[in-house]
CSV table of C-alpha atoms in Angstrom, one decimal:
chain,number,residue,atom,x,y,z
A,208,MET,CA,86.4,58.2,102.8
A,209,GLY,CA,88.3,55.0,102.1
A,210,SER,CA,91.2,54.1,99.9
A,211,THR,CA,93.5,51.3,98.9
A,212,VAL,CA,97.1,52.2,98.2
A,213,LEU,CA,100.1,50.6,96.6
A,214,THR,CA,103.4,52.2,97.8
A,215,MET,CA,107.1,51.5,97.3
A,216,GLY,CA,110.4,53.2,98.4
A,217,PRO,CA,113.7,53.0,100.2
A,218,SER,CA,113.9,51.6,103.7
A,219,ILE,CA,116.8,52.4,106.0
A,220,PRO,CA,117.7,50.0,108.8
A,221,LEU,CA,118.5,51.5,112.2
A,222,GLY,CA,120.3,50.5,115.4
A,223,VAL,CA,121.6,47.0,115.9
A,224,PHE,CA,119.8,45.8,112.8
A,225,ALA,CA,122.1,48.1,110.7
A,226,ASP,CA,125.2,47.4,112.8
A,227,ASN,CA,127.9,45.6,110.7
A,228,SER,CA,130.4,45.1,113.5
A,229,PRO,CA,131.7,41.5,113.7
A,230,SER,CA,132.3,41.9,117.4
A,231,ASN,CA,128.6,42.5,118.1
A,232,GLU,CA,126.8,39.2,118.3
A,233,HIS,CA,123.4,40.9,117.8
A,234,ALA,CA,124.5,42.8,114.6
A,235,GLY,CA,122.0,42.4,111.8
A,236,PHE,CA,124.4,43.6,109.0
A,237,ALA,CA,121.4,45.0,107.2
A,238,MET,CA,122.0,47.5,104.4
A,239,THR,CA,119.5,50.1,103.0
A,240,GLY,CA,116.8,48.2,101.2
A,241,TYR,CA,113.3,48.8,100.0
A,242,SER,CA,109.8,48.7,101.4
A,243,ASP,CA,106.8,47.7,99.3
A,244,CYS,CA,103.2,47.9,100.7
A,245,LEU,CA,101.1,45.6,98.7
A,246,LEU,CA,97.9,46.6,100.6
A,247,ASN,CA,97.7,49.8,102.5
A,248,PHE,CA,94.0,50.4,103.4
A,249,GLY,CA,92.4,53.3,105.3
A,250,ILE,CA,88.9,54.4,106.0
A,251,THR,CA,87.5,57.4,107.9
A,252,PRO,CA,83.9,56.8,108.7
A,253,TRP,CA,84.0,59.5,111.4
A,254,LYS,CA,85.1,62.7,109.5
A,255,THR,CA,88.8,62.8,110.8
A,256,TYR,CA,89.0,59.4,112.6
A,257,GLY,CA,89.1,55.9,111.2
A,258,ILE,CA,91.0,52.7,110.9
A,259,SER,CA,94.0,51.6,108.8
A,260,ALA,CA,95.6,48.3,107.9
A,261,SER,CA,98.6,47.3,105.8
A,262,LEU,CA,100.5,44.3,104.4
A,263,CYS,CA,104.1,45.3,103.7
A,264,TYR,CA,107.2,43.6,102.5
A,265,SER,CA,110.8,44.7,102.8
A,266,GLU,CA,114.2,43.3,101.8
A,267,TYR,CA,117.7,44.3,103.0
A,268,ASN,CA,121.0,42.9,101.7
A,269,VAL,CA,123.4,41.7,104.3
A,270,ASP,CA,126.7,43.7,104.5
A,271,LYS,CA,129.2,40.8,104.5
A,272,THR,CA,131.9,40.3,101.9
A,273,GLY,CA,131.5,37.2,99.8
A,274,THR,CA,127.8,36.5,100.6
A,275,GLU,CA,124.6,37.1,98.8
A,276,ASP,CA,122.5,36.8,102.0
A,277,TRP,CA,119.5,39.1,102.7
A,278,TRP,CA,116.7,39.8,105.2
A,279,GLN,CA,113.1,39.3,104.1
A,280,VAL,CA,110.6,41.2,106.3
A,281,VAL,CA,106.8,40.8,106.0
A,282,GLY,CA,104.4,42.6,108.3
A,283,ILE,CA,100.6,42.8,108.7
A,284,THR,CA,99.4,45.7,110.9
A,285,ALA,CA,96.2,47.5,111.9
A,286,GLY,CA,95.3,50.5,114.0
A,287,PRO,CA,93.6,53.9,114.1
A,288,MET,CA,93.9,56.6,111.5
A,289,PHE,CA,93.7,60.3,112.1
A,290,SER,CA,93.1,62.5,109.1
A,291,PHE,CA,93.6,66.2,109.0
A,292,PRO,CA,92.6,68.1,105.8
A,293,LEU,CA,95.3,70.7,105.1
A,294,THR,CA,93.6,72.1,101.9
A,295,ASN,CA,90.6,70.9,99.9
A,296,LYS,CA,92.8,68.3,98.1
A,297,LEU,CA,95.7,67.7,100.5
A,298,ILE,CA,95.2,65.5,103.6
A,299,LEU,CA,97.7,64.5,106.4
A,300,ASP,CA,97.1,61.0,107.8
A,301,LEU,CA,98.7,59.7,111.0
A,302,LYS,CA,98.6,55.9,111.4
A,303,PRO,CA,99.9,54.3,114.6
A,304,LYS,CA,99.6,50.5,114.0
A,305,ALA,CA,100.6,47.2,115.6
A,306,GLY,CA,100.6,43.7,114.3
A,307,LEU,CA,102.7,40.6,113.4
A,308,LEU,CA,106.0,40.7,111.7
A,309,LEU,CA,107.7,37.7,110.1
A,310,THR,CA,111.3,37.7,109.1
A,311,THR,CA,113.7,35.4,107.3
A,312,LEU,CA,117.4,35.7,107.2
A,313,VAL,CA,118.1,34.1,103.8
A,314,ILE,CA,121.5,32.5,103.8
A,315,ASP,CA,122.2,31.9,100.1
A,316,THR,CA,124.4,28.9,100.6
A,317,TYR,CA,122.3,27.1,103.2
A,318,GLY,CA,118.7,28.0,102.6
A,319,TYR,CA,116.6,29.5,105.4
A,320,ASP,CA,114.6,26.9,107.2
A,321,GLU,CA,116.1,27.6,110.6
A,322,ASN,CA,116.3,31.4,110.2
A,323,LYS,CA,112.6,32.3,110.4
A,324,GLY,CA,111.5,34.7,113.1
A,325,THR,CA,108.2,36.1,114.4
A,326,GLY,CA,107.3,38.9,116.7
A,327,PHE,CA,105.0,41.8,117.6
A,328,GLU,CA,105.5,44.9,115.4
A,329,ILE,CA,105.0,48.6,116.2
A,330,ASP,CA,104.5,50.6,112.9
A,331,VAL,CA,104.0,54.4,112.9
A,332,LYS,CA,103.4,56.2,109.7
A,333,ALA,CA,102.5,59.7,108.5
A,334,SER,CA,101.3,60.3,104.9
A,335,LEU,CA,100.3,63.2,102.7
A,336,ARG,CA,97.6,62.4,100.2
A,337,TYR,CA,96.8,64.7,97.2
A,338,ASN,CA,93.5,64.1,95.6
A,339,PHE,CA,94.2,64.8,91.9
A,340,ALA,CA,90.9,63.2,90.6
A,341,ARG,CA,87.5,62.2,91.9
A,342,ARG,CA,88.7,58.7,92.8
A,343,TRP,CA,92.5,58.9,92.6
A,344,CYS,CA,95.2,60.4,94.8
A,345,VAL,CA,99.0,60.2,95.0
A,346,LEU,CA,100.5,59.5,98.4
A,347,GLU,CA,103.9,60.2,100.1
A,348,GLU,CA,104.3,58.1,103.3
A,349,ASN,CA,107.1,58.0,105.8
A,350,GLY,CA,107.2,55.5,108.6
A,351,TYR,CA,109.1,53.7,111.4
A,352,PHE,CA,108.8,50.1,112.5
A,353,TYR,CA,110.2,48.2,115.4
A,354,THR,CA,110.1,44.5,116.4
A,355,ASN,CA,112.1,42.1,118.5
A,356,GLN,CA,112.1,38.9,116.5
A,357,LYS,CA,112.4,35.4,118.1
A,358,TYR,CA,114.3,32.7,116.2
A,359,LEU,CA,115.4,29.2,117.3
A,360,GLY,CA,117.9,30.0,120.0
A,361,TRP,CA,118.4,33.7,119.3
A,362,ARG,CA,116.6,37.1,119.1
A,363,GLN,CA,117.1,40.0,116.7
A,364,LYS,CA,115.9,43.6,117.2
A,365,ILE,CA,114.8,45.0,113.8
A,366,GLN,CA,113.9,48.6,113.2
A,367,ALA,CA,113.9,50.8,110.1
A,368,ILE,CA,112.5,54.0,108.6
A,369,THR,CA,110.7,54.0,105.3
A,370,PHE,CA,110.1,56.6,102.6
A,371,ASP,CA,107.3,55.4,100.2
A,372,LEU,CA,105.5,56.9,97.2
A,373,GLY,CA,102.3,55.5,95.8
A,374,ILE,CA,99.0,55.9,94.2
A,375,ALA,CA,95.6,55.2,95.8
A,376,TYR,CA,92.1,54.5,94.6
A,377,ARG,CA,89.5,56.2,96.7
A,378,PHE,CA,86.4,54.0,96.8
A,379,LEU,CA,83.9,56.0,98.9
């Protein structure tokens, strides 16, 4: 069975990415934002085992008075998918993935040419799918991602948890 999913929901930054202490030179000042998976694909050609891939986008406002700065985060990941039917219509999917994450610290007054980062991403998600029609299902997906981004002259650890809801078209 394969499906393509569109999901969206809140994303909560963790660790140094969420730290807003001016004394911490690695603080990311990220506030709760949102996650939006534009493409979230999964296929299970072997009963309970398959592959998954996603293209996700997140934004987080920066917690600094007097600024309208924000973080843009775009990731493309792929990995195995383990599906466990809980009932005839309810399926649990576990999706450990890895890939590339691109980030931009958008500084409203200066632009963002020098603030683009890249790095390897670990993305772990679990989802519950409910098949409400022959080709359609609703999906609730929770996840965690981590990366250590490299910028010109500095590094930033970025990690967050996501809580997404969506709808999927089942094409097989």
